[in-house]
């Protein structure tokens, strides 16, 4: 996994084999050389490039480099490569995966959007005018580190989750087809740069492995292989392909040797093949054609304009026909036609913006027009989706008809106005300032901005709309503009273009240097020979026959047939126009790509639907990923919806984002060498890390399994679990750098002290200080980048989680289920974490959000003592504040706000302790009546509040008496029990028979000293309230003092009273592991909530983690043990949960089950009694009843299944006929003889 400052070797250095840990999940399939594994080579190249660029940015930040130009150029190239890679994934790989495996692809497409935003931010920074600022260089380094981390984590997750799924769910042939479609979705000009860059980024052995993958990916058509392997060789390569020569494992064409392939490629000299010799010849790039005669090549832009306007006019006419006839049955074809022309318009606009306009005049821009056209196409497409979803019988059908025609007319009007402005403003300048050669080059570069699979459809469509002379000129200009290295590519283009010519003959050789016209019937006679690149049909029958013959005799690789439209059966011009969206299936020697088929279940409509929520409005030129901005489903939006319990979880996101912003911003100040600020920063970081870990663990262990339990949501959370692992690694890396900074400061402090004591020279001190500053600056810069990385990573993680996962709870979980999830999360959170978490979360929320969050918590914990624990915590905070400050005004405003948020719902009936103690009798009675009238309170809560109100005056009097007694006797020797007691007298271990501790507690009720409450209750006629304890005695110095974890006497020097101390329970224990449960509001034995115990909010008890899936019984522990009658909730003995949901002491269970096997409360079996019941079956089978009882039956009720039935008479054992249990009881004895068949009553 990539980290901000680590990575693979620099691009220019030798690169090792692809064996990173992130690629190991795919290693098992590498034996089969899966075509998908070619993406591992691309990932390695990206990692190398990112690492090299980030190190350059770090060198720039530390002053080792001053030129930022190479950094800008490097990231510009990397962005282009990576952007087209992600767009192709969104358009090809992820839709295919989503058909086979649901709920995986969307997350990764969302990550692509986040990475694109990071690139945008980086280039905003690089293009800013802040390069002279001191912080600019460090901002660049931190931004590049964040980009490296984000992209590296994304690729590592793909290698761990996506690639294994692709290898598992798709055959080798299907994988090859997907990768081939992936290649065909990337613009041609980028492919020409992509393959050489990729080849230079890997080792020679990896290069050979990549060639093997390519041999499986590229179809067995020699011309396509010529194009791809020429790109592999780079722009300086020869026209021949010799990559497969001499290596039998790299034979790209089955049935042909590599040498034969190379020789055949050398012999190809023209786009059309001679039928007599059977040899192909490519066009000679040095054809002697006058460059200064004829029409300006730039005028070909008019051909594009006319073809687009003609197509849009036909679409508008078709829309009016649909309005007239009201027939929606053919909307899918209409939709596909619209998508095609939208692609053409968008790519035409991109070509103008990137090639034509910058060359003519950089000030010329039609950006607004292009954006308006794209928006109108998007609205048109969404309207069609609405019509299809609403149906023809919709009451708003007439409105749909009108909108359809209106949108079509608007698009037509906008395009015509835009094209007219271009033809007036741009073309005259191009004709005037550019030579014919330059004009041709601009047109060819514009064409190469399209991907292969679009060019295959566009060229026949365009040429089909031209006259013969215009088609000749178009092909001639394309051949003259193409560089020598593109000979095979331009041959492919020429063949595709000739397929659209509707005259049934090839274009004359005088136009492009090809062979003469050949009629289709002659080609059919020589079918076994190689085919003419420009062959076309004479008649309908010949065309149909040729297609069938081609399907039978030349099956395309991977059983992927070239797409063929049924309406090719007509030879009318209208029908030929209808065919121009799918022209790859004519019988022709120039091969088609074979990517328009849907053998994997993909189609343009289904792909669009599957990517509805994956698409973004980016400048990328792929149809499905950026052309149409699909509307999001408003039904899952959380804005303005009613509050749901699960929203509590996502409130933590706001607090996390607030602290992440602090780390990102404040990390820039660490370069000032302020040791105090460094300590504060470390403390804030530790708090965030601990609370983030608690949050992510709750999601991994509770929230995500709950999502995965729903059948429709399988795999939806796996990516987020991987995110948590990567984010934990980022926190660990930051912690390591902070430790280095701390050690550096400590070392510098020690060095200064040593120099002061030894009187070292000033020169040595200056050198030492210079080295310290250099290292400190490096670490501070590194840390700033890491903080930026973790902020960006978690920002994107939270954004995707709230966008993708949050709405799922409202769709698939009821309020009760959400309450249970929230209860599970809170129930695994310990008191110490909650004490830190609540102020941390509430400080990031508004008052209204605080109230809503606490209402949700109180609802989830309504059966527990959570509210009492909150009160105890607040009371403890208040008392400590009163001790340290003279007046109540010293209490922090933050604490007051927290108390108000915790108790706002109780303001009507629950005044504070101070107010209760000051009330007179009438005021108390008034408050008690308010409690009784409140219908929102459950009876248990009412009883608790009324009891506190009624006893408040007595409690106040007792406290005053205790304080008076303490004032008289604290310094005296007459306090009963003021002596040490020992748990082990021989070893002089302080304590009692119940607990090991180093102090005694002074009972608030009688003022006497006892080691524990059990010792008090044993000799007293009343019980001790341990929570009311305010004083203790240290058994070492025998001094009475305020209760606390250590002795306050100076002579004891901070002597600890016990390893564990609870300020709420006033509990000490020096030998066991104890935790305080905030929901029981008691201390219990164990490591803690979320470790070995959790608190069940329904049962209101702490249970072992292995009992997560248990039968809940509301407040099941708030009762007496059915055996010994002790109160289970506060019992110090271990308690056992029974299968029926009841509880008893473990010791009582052991004794009881020696003679019983049923619950003493509900009479259900205490375990699996199959063996015992089998023994009873054998016993009864061997037993012979008297004659008068054999046919007698009895009505019984089964205690295990709760069903009534009948059983054969017996004086002791009666078997249930439904579940086979003998745990039954007789409810009626029947004396009449009848058949004792089991029946249900």
PDB file of N, CA, C and O in Angstrom, residues 18 75 129 279 309 407 410 430 1086:
ATOM      1  N   UNK A  18       6.405  -7.209 -10.402  1.00  0.00           N
ATOM      2  CA  UNK A  18       5.188  -6.773  -9.709  1.00  0.00           C
ATOM      3  C   UNK A  18       4.894  -7.752  -8.591  1.00  0.00           C
ATOM      4  O   UNK A  18       4.261  -8.770  -8.786  1.00  0.00           O
ATOM      5  N   UNK A  75       3.056  16.166 -13.736  1.00  0.00           N
ATOM      6  CA  UNK A  75       1.700  15.943 -13.240  1.00  0.00           C
ATOM      7  C   UNK A  75       0.654  16.154 -14.329  1.00  0.00           C
ATOM      8  O   UNK A  75      -0.411  15.529 -14.302  1.00  0.00           O
ATOM      9  N   UNK A 129      -0.767  32.389  -8.028  1.00  0.00           N
ATOM     10  CA  UNK A 129       0.246  33.457  -7.981  1.00  0.00           C
ATOM     11  C   UNK A 129       0.956  33.502  -6.632  1.00  0.00           C
ATOM     12  O   UNK A 129       1.560  34.520  -6.293  1.00  0.00           O
ATOM     13  N   UNK A 279      -2.030 -10.014 -51.940  1.00  0.00           N
ATOM     14  CA  UNK A 279      -1.133  -9.305 -51.035  1.00  0.00           C
ATOM     15  C   UNK A 279      -1.708  -7.947 -50.682  1.00  0.00           C
ATOM     16  O   UNK A 279      -2.181  -7.224 -51.549  1.00  0.00           O
ATOM     17  N   UNK A 309     -25.874  18.442 -38.290  1.00  0.00           N
ATOM     18  CA  UNK A 309     -27.168  19.109 -38.444  1.00  0.00           C
ATOM     19  C   UNK A 309     -28.185  18.205 -39.134  1.00  0.00           C
ATOM     20  O   UNK A 309     -29.367  18.192 -38.762  1.00  0.00           O
ATOM     21  N   UNK A 407     -37.500  19.915 -26.893  1.00  0.00           N
ATOM     22  CA  UNK A 407     -36.074  19.700 -26.658  1.00  0.00           C
ATOM     23  C   UNK A 407     -35.343  19.458 -27.972  1.00  0.00           C
ATOM     24  O   UNK A 407     -34.225  19.966 -28.166  1.00  0.00           O
ATOM     25  N   UNK A 410     -34.922  22.757 -29.684  1.00  0.00           N
ATOM     26  CA  UNK A 410     -33.962  23.613 -28.988  1.00  0.00           C
ATOM     27  C   UNK A 410     -32.524  23.209 -29.295  1.00  0.00           C
ATOM     28  O   UNK A 410     -31.665  24.069 -29.531  1.00  0.00           O
ATOM     29  N   UNK A 430      -8.375  30.270 -40.186  1.00  0.00           N
ATOM     30  CA  UNK A 430      -7.607  29.055 -40.448  1.00  0.00           C
ATOM     31  C   UNK A 430      -7.172  28.979 -41.909  1.00  0.00           C
ATOM     32  O   UNK A 430      -6.030  28.587 -42.212  1.00  0.00           O
ATOM     33  N   UNK A1086     -14.159  -7.405  34.632  1.00  0.00           N
ATOM     34  CA  UNK A1086     -13.930  -7.653  33.218  1.00  0.00           C
ATOM     35  C   UNK A1086     -12.987  -6.619  32.640  1.00  0.00           C
ATOM     36  O   UNK A1086     -12.619  -5.632  33.303  1.00  0.00           O
TER      37      UNK A1086
END
